[in-house]
């Protein structure tokens, strides 16, 4: 099975790279969950930025001076720029996640991981969709995490 390296920089940034001969260790289930969970967190951050931008636009309706309008316009532009950057990161992260999830050899486990980490469903909802009991989904989830071919390479550069 192909192995994917999860590169961890000293500053905490992580990114993926095709497996090679670099000395690395298998990721723990917790590290895999943490990496997979960042998609939903980034999506929530985008939602927060969109709400912030809407709030600045609402405030701009009640401003009567040109200076204040220009200041608010800059804040709105900054929010839009941040939103666009985060959306780009989210799209890249989704591609990485789909690539790694696609390496899991079982269709049901791939679907379970997609429901959980990309769609953000809870185990109960996943159990309903896949027609399993909740406990079986929890067991399958643990098995799916074990099958994810992630290895960790920590860089001290």
PDB file of C-alpha atoms in Angstrom:
ATOM      1  CA  UNK A   1       0.000   0.000   0.000  1.00  0.00           C
ATOM      2  CA  UNK A   2       1.215   3.503  -0.829  1.00  0.00           C
ATOM      3  CA  UNK A   3       2.322   5.528   2.168  1.00  0.00           C
ATOM      4  CA  UNK A   4       1.807   9.270   2.571  1.00  0.00           C
ATOM      5  CA  UNK A   5       4.074  11.369   4.782  1.00  0.00           C
ATOM      6  CA  UNK A   6       2.541  13.961   7.055  1.00  0.00           C
ATOM      7  CA  UNK A   7       5.308  16.522   7.445  1.00  0.00           C
ATOM      8  CA  UNK A   8       5.334  18.378  10.765  1.00  0.00           C
ATOM      9  CA  UNK A   9       7.430  21.527  11.021  1.00  0.00           C
ATOM     10  CA  UNK A  10       8.693  22.807  14.332  1.00  0.00           C
ATOM     11  CA  UNK A  11       6.203  25.701  14.086  1.00  0.00           C
ATOM     12  CA  UNK A  12       3.294  23.219  13.939  1.00  0.00           C
ATOM     13  CA  UNK A  13       2.526  23.517  10.225  1.00  0.00           C
ATOM     14  CA  UNK A  14       1.735  20.216   8.561  1.00  0.00           C
ATOM     15  CA  UNK A  15       1.587  19.198   4.933  1.00  0.00           C
ATOM     16  CA  UNK A  16       1.495  16.001   2.901  1.00  0.00           C
ATOM     17  CA  UNK A  17       4.092  14.439   0.666  1.00  0.00           C
ATOM     18  CA  UNK A  18       4.250  11.129  -1.144  1.00  0.00           C
ATOM     19  CA  UNK A  19       6.040   8.499   0.904  1.00  0.00           C
ATOM     20  CA  UNK A  20       9.673   7.934   0.227  1.00  0.00           C
ATOM     21  CA  UNK A  21      12.761   6.793   2.031  1.00  0.00           C
ATOM     22  CA  UNK A  22      12.694   9.568   4.629  1.00  0.00           C
ATOM     23  CA  UNK A  23      12.892   8.293   8.217  1.00  0.00           C
ATOM     24  CA  UNK A  24       9.399   8.553   9.599  1.00  0.00           C
ATOM     25  CA  UNK A  25       7.071   6.811  12.002  1.00  0.00           C
ATOM     26  CA  UNK A  26       3.465   5.697  11.644  1.00  0.00           C
ATOM     27  CA  UNK A  27       0.950   8.283  12.819  1.00  0.00           C
ATOM     28  CA  UNK A  28      -1.044   7.378  15.891  1.00  0.00           C
ATOM     29  CA  UNK A  29      -4.832   7.187  15.620  1.00  0.00           C
ATOM     30  CA  UNK A  30      -5.007  10.458  17.569  1.00  0.00           C
ATOM     31  CA  UNK A  31      -2.649  12.195  15.116  1.00  0.00           C
ATOM     32  CA  UNK A  32      -4.710  10.909  12.205  1.00  0.00           C
ATOM     33  CA  UNK A  33      -7.937  12.163  13.814  1.00  0.00           C
ATOM     34  CA  UNK A  34      -6.325  15.512  14.498  1.00  0.00           C
ATOM     35  CA  UNK A  35      -5.184  15.874  10.908  1.00  0.00           C
ATOM     36  CA  UNK A  36      -8.556  14.776   9.520  1.00  0.00           C
ATOM     37  CA  UNK A  37     -10.449  17.098  11.886  1.00  0.00           C
ATOM     38  CA  UNK A  38      -8.744  20.220  10.619  1.00  0.00           C
ATOM     39  CA  UNK A  39     -11.023  20.272   7.554  1.00  0.00           C
ATOM     40  CA  UNK A  40     -14.143  20.942   9.637  1.00  0.00           C
ATOM     41  CA  UNK A  41     -12.271  23.491  11.774  1.00  0.00           C
ATOM     42  CA  UNK A  42     -11.103  25.377   8.706  1.00  0.00           C
ATOM     43  CA  UNK A  43     -14.651  25.297   7.307  1.00  0.00           C
ATOM     44  CA  UNK A  44     -15.939  26.765  10.589  1.00  0.00           C
ATOM     45  CA  UNK A  45     -13.272  29.496  10.440  1.00  0.00           C
ATOM     46  CA  UNK A  46     -14.466  30.439   6.953  1.00  0.00           C
ATOM     47  CA  UNK A  47     -18.047  30.666   8.251  1.00  0.00           C
ATOM     48  CA  UNK A  48     -16.836  32.907  11.071  1.00  0.00           C
ATOM     49  CA  UNK A  49     -15.003  35.198   8.635  1.00  0.00           C
ATOM     50  CA  UNK A  50     -18.093  35.431   6.427  1.00  0.00           C
ATOM     51  CA  UNK A  51     -20.148  36.475   9.459  1.00  0.00           C
ATOM     52  CA  UNK A  52     -17.503  39.046  10.385  1.00  0.00           C
ATOM     53  CA  UNK A  53     -17.561  40.474   6.869  1.00  0.00           C
ATOM     54  CA  UNK A  54     -21.369  40.718   6.995  1.00  0.00           C
ATOM     55  CA  UNK A  55     -21.090  42.496  10.339  1.00  0.00           C
ATOM     56  CA  UNK A  56     -18.689  45.080   8.900  1.00  0.00           C
ATOM     57  CA  UNK A  57     -21.017  45.609   5.934  1.00  0.00           C
ATOM     58  CA  UNK A  58     -23.931  46.147   8.343  1.00  0.00           C
ATOM     59  CA  UNK A  59     -21.917  48.712  10.303  1.00  0.00           C
ATOM     60  CA  UNK A  60     -21.022  50.528   7.090  1.00  0.00           C
ATOM     61  CA  UNK A  61     -24.705  51.302   6.525  1.00  0.00           C
ATOM     62  CA  UNK A  62     -24.741  53.624   9.547  1.00  0.00           C
ATOM     63  CA  UNK A  63     -21.448  55.464   8.987  1.00  0.00           C
ATOM     64  CA  UNK A  64     -21.755  59.076   7.919  1.00  0.00           C
ATOM     65  CA  UNK A  65     -18.154  60.205   7.382  1.00  0.00           C
ATOM     66  CA  UNK A  66     -15.899  59.417   4.439  1.00  0.00           C
ATOM     67  CA  UNK A  67     -12.957  58.477   6.686  1.00  0.00           C
ATOM     68  CA  UNK A  68     -14.994  55.937   8.599  1.00  0.00           C
ATOM     69  CA  UNK A  69     -16.383  54.477   5.361  1.00  0.00           C
ATOM     70  CA  UNK A  70     -12.867  54.085   3.977  1.00  0.00           C
ATOM     71  CA  UNK A  71     -11.734  52.388   7.174  1.00  0.00           C
ATOM     72  CA  UNK A  72     -14.693  50.015   7.040  1.00  0.00           C
ATOM     73  CA  UNK A  73     -14.091  49.359   3.332  1.00  0.00           C
ATOM     74  CA  UNK A  74     -10.498  48.305   4.160  1.00  0.00           C
ATOM     75  CA  UNK A  75     -11.747  45.999   6.917  1.00  0.00           C
ATOM     76  CA  UNK A  76     -14.260  44.449   4.527  1.00  0.00           C
ATOM     77  CA  UNK A  77     -11.545  43.968   1.890  1.00  0.00           C
ATOM     78  CA  UNK A  78      -9.291  42.348   4.502  1.00  0.00           C
ATOM     79  CA  UNK A  79     -12.091  39.964   5.484  1.00  0.00           C
ATOM     80  CA  UNK A  80     -12.757  39.047   1.861  1.00  0.00           C
ATOM     81  CA  UNK A  81      -9.049  38.450   1.280  1.00  0.00           C
ATOM     82  CA  UNK A  82      -8.840  36.196   4.362  1.00  0.00           C
ATOM     83  CA  UNK A  83     -11.960  34.327   3.278  1.00  0.00           C
ATOM     84  CA  UNK A  84     -10.504  33.688  -0.176  1.00  0.00           C
ATOM     85  CA  UNK A  85      -7.183  32.480   1.287  1.00  0.00           C
ATOM     86  CA  UNK A  86      -8.972  30.141   3.689  1.00  0.00           C
ATOM     87  CA  UNK A  87     -11.210  28.802   0.922  1.00  0.00           C
ATOM     88  CA  UNK A  88      -8.088  28.020  -1.132  1.00  0.00           C
ATOM     89  CA  UNK A  89      -6.571  26.216   1.878  1.00  0.00           C
ATOM     90  CA  UNK A  90      -9.829  24.334   2.407  1.00  0.00           C
ATOM     91  CA  UNK A  91      -9.925  23.184  -1.223  1.00  0.00           C
ATOM     92  CA  UNK A  92      -6.300  21.998  -1.041  1.00  0.00           C
ATOM     93  CA  UNK A  93      -6.937  20.216   2.248  1.00  0.00           C
ATOM     94  CA  UNK A  94     -10.030  18.512   0.847  1.00  0.00           C
ATOM     95  CA  UNK A  95      -8.025  17.212  -2.116  1.00  0.00           C
ATOM     96  CA  UNK A  96      -5.345  15.876   0.239  1.00  0.00           C
ATOM     97  CA  UNK A  97      -7.954  14.222   2.447  1.00  0.00           C
ATOM     98  CA  UNK A  98      -9.802  12.662  -0.469  1.00  0.00           C
ATOM     99  CA  UNK A  99      -6.501  11.340  -1.809  1.00  0.00           C
ATOM    100  CA  UNK A 100      -5.585   9.701   1.496  1.00  0.00           C
ATOM    101  CA  UNK A 101      -9.097   8.383   2.158  1.00  0.00           C
ATOM    102  CA  UNK A 102      -9.104   6.875  -1.348  1.00  0.00           C
ATOM    103  CA  UNK A 103      -6.156   4.689  -0.299  1.00  0.00           C
ATOM    104  CA  UNK A 104      -8.292   2.848   2.270  1.00  0.00           C
ATOM    105  CA  UNK A 105      -9.103  -0.465   0.553  1.00  0.00           C
ATOM    106  CA  UNK A 106     -12.709  -0.833   1.767  1.00  0.00           C
ATOM    107  CA  UNK A 107     -15.602   1.158   0.206  1.00  0.00           C
ATOM    108  CA  UNK A 108     -17.611   1.323   3.439  1.00  0.00           C
ATOM    109  CA  UNK A 109     -14.632   2.565   5.437  1.00  0.00           C
ATOM    110  CA  UNK A 110     -13.861   5.216   2.822  1.00  0.00           C
ATOM    111  CA  UNK A 111     -17.461   6.410   2.949  1.00  0.00           C
ATOM    112  CA  UNK A 112     -17.419   6.412   6.745  1.00  0.00           C
ATOM    113  CA  UNK A 113     -14.271   8.592   6.805  1.00  0.00           C
ATOM    114  CA  UNK A 114     -15.765  10.966   4.236  1.00  0.00           C
ATOM    115  CA  UNK A 115     -19.008  11.296   6.196  1.00  0.00           C
ATOM    116  CA  UNK A 116     -17.113  11.860   9.437  1.00  0.00           C
ATOM    117  CA  UNK A 117     -14.326  14.216   8.448  1.00  0.00           C
ATOM    118  CA  UNK A 118     -15.457  15.979   5.288  1.00  0.00           C
ATOM    119  CA  UNK A 119     -19.231  16.096   5.765  1.00  0.00           C
ATOM    120  CA  UNK A 120     -18.940  16.477   9.546  1.00  0.00           C
ATOM    121  CA  UNK A 121     -21.542  13.873  10.473  1.00  0.00           C
ATOM    122  CA  UNK A 122     -21.648  12.244  13.893  1.00  0.00           C
ATOM    123  CA  UNK A 123     -21.452   8.502  14.428  1.00  0.00           C
ATOM    124  CA  UNK A 124     -25.221   8.201  14.925  1.00  0.00           C
ATOM    125  CA  UNK A 125     -25.963   9.833  11.564  1.00  0.00           C
ATOM    126  CA  UNK A 126     -23.315   7.742   9.852  1.00  0.00           C
ATOM    127  CA  UNK A 127     -24.804   4.598  11.392  1.00  0.00           C
ATOM    128  CA  UNK A 128     -28.231   5.541   9.992  1.00  0.00           C
ATOM    129  CA  UNK A 129     -26.848   6.184   6.515  1.00  0.00           C
ATOM    130  CA  UNK A 130     -24.743   3.030   6.392  1.00  0.00           C
ATOM    131  CA  UNK A 131     -27.364   0.853   8.142  1.00  0.00           C
ATOM    132  CA  UNK A 132     -25.130  -0.216  11.021  1.00  0.00           C
ATOM    133  CA  UNK A 133     -25.507   0.215  14.746  1.00  0.00           C
ATOM    134  CA  UNK A 134     -23.604   3.032  16.418  1.00  0.00           C
ATOM    135  CA  UNK A 135     -21.123   0.669  18.126  1.00  0.00           C
ATOM    136  CA  UNK A 136     -20.275  -1.023  14.847  1.00  0.00           C
ATOM    137  CA  UNK A 137     -19.578   2.367  13.253  1.00  0.00           C
ATOM    138  CA  UNK A 138     -17.233   3.249  16.117  1.00  0.00           C
ATOM    139  CA  UNK A 139     -15.371  -0.044  15.580  1.00  0.00           C
ATOM    140  CA  UNK A 140     -15.255   0.464  11.826  1.00  0.00           C
ATOM    141  CA  UNK A 141     -13.992   4.011  12.356  1.00  0.00           C
ATOM    142  CA  UNK A 142     -11.095   2.744  14.487  1.00  0.00           C
ATOM    143  CA  UNK A 143     -10.313   0.148  11.823  1.00  0.00           C
ATOM    144  CA  UNK A 144     -10.448   2.792   9.067  1.00  0.00           C
ATOM    145  CA  UNK A 145      -8.010   4.990  10.997  1.00  0.00           C
ATOM    146  CA  UNK A 146      -5.601   2.074  11.320  1.00  0.00           C
ATOM    147  CA  UNK A 147      -5.750   1.579   7.545  1.00  0.00           C
ATOM    148  CA  UNK A 148      -4.989   5.230   6.694  1.00  0.00           C
ATOM    149  CA  UNK A 149      -1.453   5.159   5.281  1.00  0.00           C
ATOM    150  CA  UNK A 150      -0.112   8.233   7.102  1.00  0.00           C
ATOM    151  CA  UNK A 151       3.414   8.426   8.455  1.00  0.00           C
ATOM    152  CA  UNK A 152       4.800  11.362  10.445  1.00  0.00           C
ATOM    153  CA  UNK A 153       8.060  13.093   9.617  1.00  0.00           C
ATOM    154  CA  UNK A 154       8.986  15.799  12.102  1.00  0.00           C
ATOM    155  CA  UNK A 155      11.289  18.486  10.736  1.00  0.00           C
ATOM    156  CA  UNK A 156      13.358  20.713  12.979  1.00  0.00           C
ATOM    157  CA  UNK A 157      14.351  23.139  10.209  1.00  0.00           C
TER     158      UNK A 157
END
